Amino acid sequence: MRKAQTFVICFVLAVLACCQPPPLSLSPIPSQIDRMEGHASLVISGDQGTARSKFSFLFELPDRGRIDVTGALGRVLYRIVIHEGEAYFVVPSKKVYWKGQEEEIIDKFMGFRLSLTEMINLLSGNWRELEMLHNEGLRDWSFAEDQDGRIISGQREDLWFSVEEFIGDTPFARRLRFKHPESTGQVKVLSVDLNRPIKPNVFSTKFIEKYQPKTWAEIQELLNHAH
């Protein structure tokens, strides 16, 4: 009987080990990062409770980004498109959008204001490299580093983040936590690729020709009824 139980336990452990996804790897990192894409999960806790979501991201440096936030069934709940200074919060199922400032749009997603460059920096850890490459200031950020020179935490005014886990020996965040007076949360990167070819028009804003503009209050009302 004991031998049978031992066999069953070993079999279950072996199956679970096979089901585990392989660890993320980014080595070697290209000398120049032009594009960054992947999938991640987001947990945000605030006055309204705790919200969980998964999202895909695609960033083309320095000024183009797309984020698709999906629901439980994999349906896109909303999409963020940032293209050369223009930013849109889109609800594809309703064919509507809200146009706002770049930092306003990211605020609705993350719960605090960030520029597109800062969001890329948050995930990649390449704050200083991207600052020099794209002439973007660090806006009073202060950082702490580990013994390898990787940024493990940062603060700007009342926004604070810490990297709980890196992807291998790279500066890219695998898990990071953030804290803000209005919210706290965690981002966990599930997959990431660098400099992969992308489809043409992936950042296109031509949808506005067929979609209706809405105020943020109207967009929020639609999202509340979508859950």
Short mmCIF file of C-alpha atoms in Angstrom, two decimals:
data_model
loop_
_atom_site.label_atom_id
_atom_site.label_comp_id
_atom_site.label_asym_id
_atom_site.label_seq_id
_atom_site.Cartn_x
_atom_site.Cartn_y
_atom_site.Cartn_z
CA MET A 1 0.00 0.00 0.00
CA ARG A 2 2.78 2.41 0.92
CA LYS A 3 4.61 1.65 -2.32
CA ALA A 4 1.45 2.43 -4.29
CA GLN A 5 0.93 5.71 -2.44
CA THR A 6 4.56 6.66 -3.01
CA PHE A 7 4.21 5.90 -6.71
CA VAL A 8 1.06 8.03 -6.99
CA ILE A 9 2.70 10.96 -5.18
CA CYS A 10 5.80 10.78 -7.41
CA PHE A 11 3.62 10.57 -10.52
CA VAL A 12 1.58 13.64 -9.51
CA LEU A 13 4.73 15.63 -8.72
CA ALA A 14 6.23 14.67 -12.08
CA VAL A 15 3.07 15.78 -13.92
CA LEU A 16 3.00 19.10 -12.06
CA ALA A 17 6.67 19.68 -12.87
CA CYS A 18 5.99 19.07 -16.57
CA CYS A 19 3.07 21.52 -16.51
CA GLN A 20 5.12 24.37 -15.12
CA PRO A 21 6.08 26.98 -17.75
CA PRO A 22 9.80 27.34 -18.49
CA PRO A 23 11.55 30.25 -16.76
CA LEU A 24 11.66 33.52 -18.65
CA SER A 25 14.91 34.21 -20.47
CA LEU A 26 16.16 37.34 -22.23
CA SER A 27 19.82 36.54 -22.70
CA PRO A 28 21.54 37.96 -24.54
CA ILE A 29 19.87 41.39 -24.48
CA PRO A 30 20.35 43.25 -27.79
CA SER A 31 22.62 46.29 -27.71
CA GLN A 32 19.67 48.47 -28.76
CA ILE A 33 16.07 47.82 -27.77
CA ASP A 34 13.64 49.01 -30.43
CA ARG A 35 10.57 46.99 -29.46
CA MET A 36 9.35 45.21 -26.35
CA GLU A 37 6.29 42.99 -26.16
CA GLY A 38 4.78 40.38 -23.89
CA HIS A 39 2.05 39.46 -21.43
CA ALA A 40 1.59 40.29 -17.77
CA SER A 41 -0.89 40.21 -14.90
CA LEU A 42 -1.91 43.20 -12.81
CA VAL A 43 -3.40 43.38 -9.33
CA ILE A 44 -4.53 46.75 -7.95
CA SER A 45 -6.03 47.37 -4.51
CA GLY A 46 -7.66 50.65 -3.51
CA ASP A 47 -10.76 52.21 -2.01
CA GLN A 48 -12.96 50.37 -4.51
CA GLY A 49 -11.55 46.94 -3.62
CA THR A 50 -9.12 44.71 -5.50
CA ALA A 51 -9.09 44.38 -9.28
CA ARG A 52 -7.22 41.67 -11.20
CA SER A 53 -6.54 41.61 -14.91
CA LYS A 54 -4.21 40.29 -17.57
CA PHE A 55 -2.82 42.35 -20.39
CA SER A 56 -0.58 42.17 -23.42
CA PHE A 57 1.81 45.00 -24.20
CA LEU A 58 3.73 46.15 -27.24
CA PHE A 59 6.06 49.14 -27.06
CA GLU A 60 8.00 50.59 -29.97
CA LEU A 61 10.49 53.11 -28.70
CA PRO A 62 10.35 55.98 -28.24
CA ASP A 63 6.71 57.02 -28.63
CA ARG A 64 4.38 54.18 -29.60
CA GLY A 65 2.60 51.71 -27.36
CA ARG A 66 -0.37 49.38 -27.27
CA ILE A 67 -1.87 47.60 -24.26
CA ASP A 68 -4.77 45.13 -24.50
CA VAL A 69 -6.50 44.34 -21.21
CA THR A 70 -8.44 41.08 -21.27
CA GLY A 71 -11.19 39.59 -19.15
CA ALA A 72 -11.73 36.09 -17.79
CA LEU A 73 -12.63 34.62 -21.19
CA GLY A 74 -9.75 36.29 -23.00
CA ARG A 75 -11.95 38.99 -24.54
CA VAL A 76 -10.40 42.44 -24.88
CA LEU A 77 -12.12 44.67 -22.32
CA TYR A 78 -10.27 47.77 -23.40
CA ARG A 79 -7.24 48.85 -25.35
CA ILE A 80 -4.77 51.67 -24.90
CA VAL A 81 -3.11 53.07 -28.00
CA ILE A 82 -0.35 55.68 -27.75
CA HIS A 83 1.00 56.98 -31.04
CA GLU A 84 3.38 59.91 -31.43
CA GLY A 85 1.89 61.97 -28.62
CA GLU A 86 -1.73 60.96 -29.12
CA ALA A 87 -3.31 58.63 -26.55
CA TYR A 88 -6.59 56.71 -26.75
CA PHE A 89 -8.56 54.53 -24.34
CA VAL A 90 -10.62 52.21 -26.57
CA VAL A 91 -13.50 49.82 -25.88
CA PRO A 92 -13.54 47.67 -29.06
CA SER A 93 -16.75 45.79 -28.22
CA LYS A 94 -18.68 49.08 -28.09
CA LYS A 95 -16.70 50.83 -30.85
CA VAL A 96 -16.05 53.85 -28.65
CA TYR A 97 -12.95 55.66 -27.42
CA TRP A 98 -11.77 58.41 -25.12
CA LYS A 99 -8.88 60.60 -26.17
CA GLY A 100 -6.74 62.00 -23.36
CA GLN A 101 -3.23 62.94 -22.37
CA GLU A 102 -0.68 60.14 -22.36
CA GLU A 103 -0.25 60.18 -18.59
CA GLU A 104 -4.01 60.43 -18.04
CA ILE A 105 -4.58 57.28 -20.10
CA ILE A 106 -1.91 55.28 -18.24
CA ASP A 107 -3.33 56.56 -14.94
CA LYS A 108 -6.68 54.93 -15.77
CA PHE A 109 -4.83 51.64 -16.33
CA MET A 110 -2.20 51.60 -13.56
CA GLY A 111 -3.82 53.87 -10.98
CA PHE A 112 -1.10 56.55 -11.15
CA ARG A 113 0.35 58.87 -13.76
CA LEU A 114 3.27 57.71 -15.91
CA SER A 115 4.61 58.66 -19.28
CA LEU A 116 5.02 55.91 -21.87
CA THR A 117 8.80 56.09 -21.45
CA GLU A 118 8.47 55.70 -17.68
CA MET A 119 6.25 52.65 -18.09
CA ILE A 120 8.80 51.04 -20.42
CA ASN A 121 11.51 51.88 -17.89
CA LEU A 122 9.47 50.33 -15.09
CA LEU A 123 9.41 46.97 -16.86
CA SER A 124 12.84 47.05 -18.49
CA GLY A 125 14.89 48.64 -15.70
CA ASN A 126 16.80 50.63 -18.33
CA TRP A 127 15.98 54.02 -16.82
CA ARG A 128 19.28 55.74 -17.49
CA GLU A 129 19.89 54.17 -20.90
CA LEU A 130 16.49 55.22 -22.19
CA GLU A 131 16.84 58.66 -20.69
CA MET A 132 20.07 59.26 -22.60
CA LEU A 133 18.74 57.64 -25.79
CA HIS A 134 15.50 59.60 -25.98
CA ASN A 135 16.36 62.76 -24.04
CA GLU A 136 13.63 62.15 -21.46
CA GLY A 137 14.22 63.51 -17.96
CA LEU A 138 13.83 61.30 -14.93
CA ARG A 139 11.52 63.86 -13.31
CA ASP A 140 12.90 63.78 -9.79
CA TRP A 141 13.10 59.99 -9.56
CA SER A 142 15.44 58.52 -6.96
CA PHE A 143 16.66 54.92 -7.17
CA ALA A 144 18.31 52.16 -5.15
CA GLU A 145 20.52 49.58 -6.86
CA ASP A 146 21.72 46.06 -6.06
CA GLN A 147 25.37 44.98 -6.16
CA ASP A 148 25.10 44.36 -9.91
CA GLY A 149 23.91 47.90 -10.60
CA ARG A 150 20.32 46.88 -11.31
CA ILE A 151 17.60 49.22 -10.06
CA ILE A 152 15.68 47.44 -7.30
CA SER A 153 13.44 50.31 -6.19
CA GLY A 154 12.53 53.85 -7.11
CA GLN A 155 10.49 56.76 -5.84
CA ARG A 156 9.03 59.93 -7.31
CA GLU A 157 7.09 62.09 -4.87
CA ASP A 158 4.35 59.80 -3.49
CA LEU A 159 4.84 56.96 -6.00
CA TRP A 160 7.12 54.07 -4.99
CA PHE A 161 8.02 50.78 -6.65
CA SER A 162 10.27 47.82 -5.89
CA VAL A 163 11.42 44.93 -8.07
CA GLU A 164 10.65 41.70 -6.22
CA GLU A 165 12.15 39.43 -8.89
CA PHE A 166 14.22 39.97 -12.03
CA ILE A 167 14.22 37.98 -15.27
CA GLY A 168 17.42 36.00 -14.87
CA ASP A 169 20.48 38.22 -14.54
CA THR A 170 18.91 41.05 -16.55
CA PRO A 171 17.56 44.39 -15.25
CA PHE A 172 14.08 43.46 -16.57
CA ALA A 173 11.41 43.04 -13.89
CA ARG A 174 9.67 39.71 -13.51
CA ARG A 175 7.62 40.87 -10.50
CA LEU A 176 7.34 44.40 -9.19
CA ARG A 177 5.25 46.07 -6.53
CA PHE A 178 4.05 49.66 -6.44
CA LYS A 179 2.51 51.90 -3.83
CA HIS A 180 0.65 55.16 -4.22
CA PRO A 181 -1.71 57.04 -1.87
CA GLU A 182 -4.68 55.89 -3.94
CA SER A 183 -3.61 52.32 -4.70
CA THR A 184 -1.15 49.51 -4.19
CA GLY A 185 -0.48 46.62 -6.50
CA GLN A 186 1.73 44.18 -8.30
CA VAL A 187 2.71 43.48 -11.89
CA LYS A 188 3.94 40.02 -12.85
CA VAL A 189 5.48 39.60 -16.31
CA LEU A 190 4.41 36.29 -17.86
CA SER A 191 6.30 36.54 -21.15
CA VAL A 192 8.49 39.08 -22.92
CA ASP A 193 10.28 39.36 -26.27
CA LEU A 194 12.56 42.04 -27.66
CA ASN A 195 12.86 43.43 -31.19
CA ARG A 196 10.48 40.96 -32.82
CA PRO A 197 8.98 42.05 -36.17
CA ILE A 198 5.50 43.50 -35.78
CA LYS A 199 2.46 43.66 -38.01
CA PRO A 200 1.96 46.87 -39.99
CA ASN A 201 -0.57 49.35 -38.63
CA VAL A 202 -0.59 47.74 -35.17
CA PHE A 203 -0.47 51.26 -33.70
CA SER A 204 -2.89 52.73 -36.23
CA THR A 205 -5.47 55.20 -34.94
CA LYS A 206 -7.72 54.96 -38.00
CA PHE A 207 -10.35 53.30 -35.81
CA ILE A 208 -11.49 56.79 -34.79
CA GLU A 209 -13.08 57.09 -38.24
CA LYS A 210 -15.59 54.36 -37.29
CA TYR A 211 -15.66 54.65 -33.49
CA GLN A 212 -17.58 57.21 -31.44
CA PRO A 213 -15.77 59.58 -29.05
CA LYS A 214 -16.94 59.45 -25.42
CA THR A 215 -16.13 61.25 -22.19
CA TRP A 216 -14.21 59.34 -19.51
CA ALA A 217 -17.36 59.17 -17.35
CA GLU A 218 -19.20 57.46 -20.22
CA ILE A 219 -16.33 55.02 -20.81
CA GLN A 220 -16.22 54.19 -17.10
CA GLU A 221 -19.95 53.51 -17.07
CA LEU A 222 -19.58 51.08 -19.98
CA LEU A 223 -16.73 49.26 -18.23
CA ASN A 224 -18.68 48.97 -14.98
CA HIS A 225 -21.52 47.24 -16.80
CA ALA A 226 -19.12 44.98 -18.69
CA HIS A 227 -18.02 43.15 -15.50
#
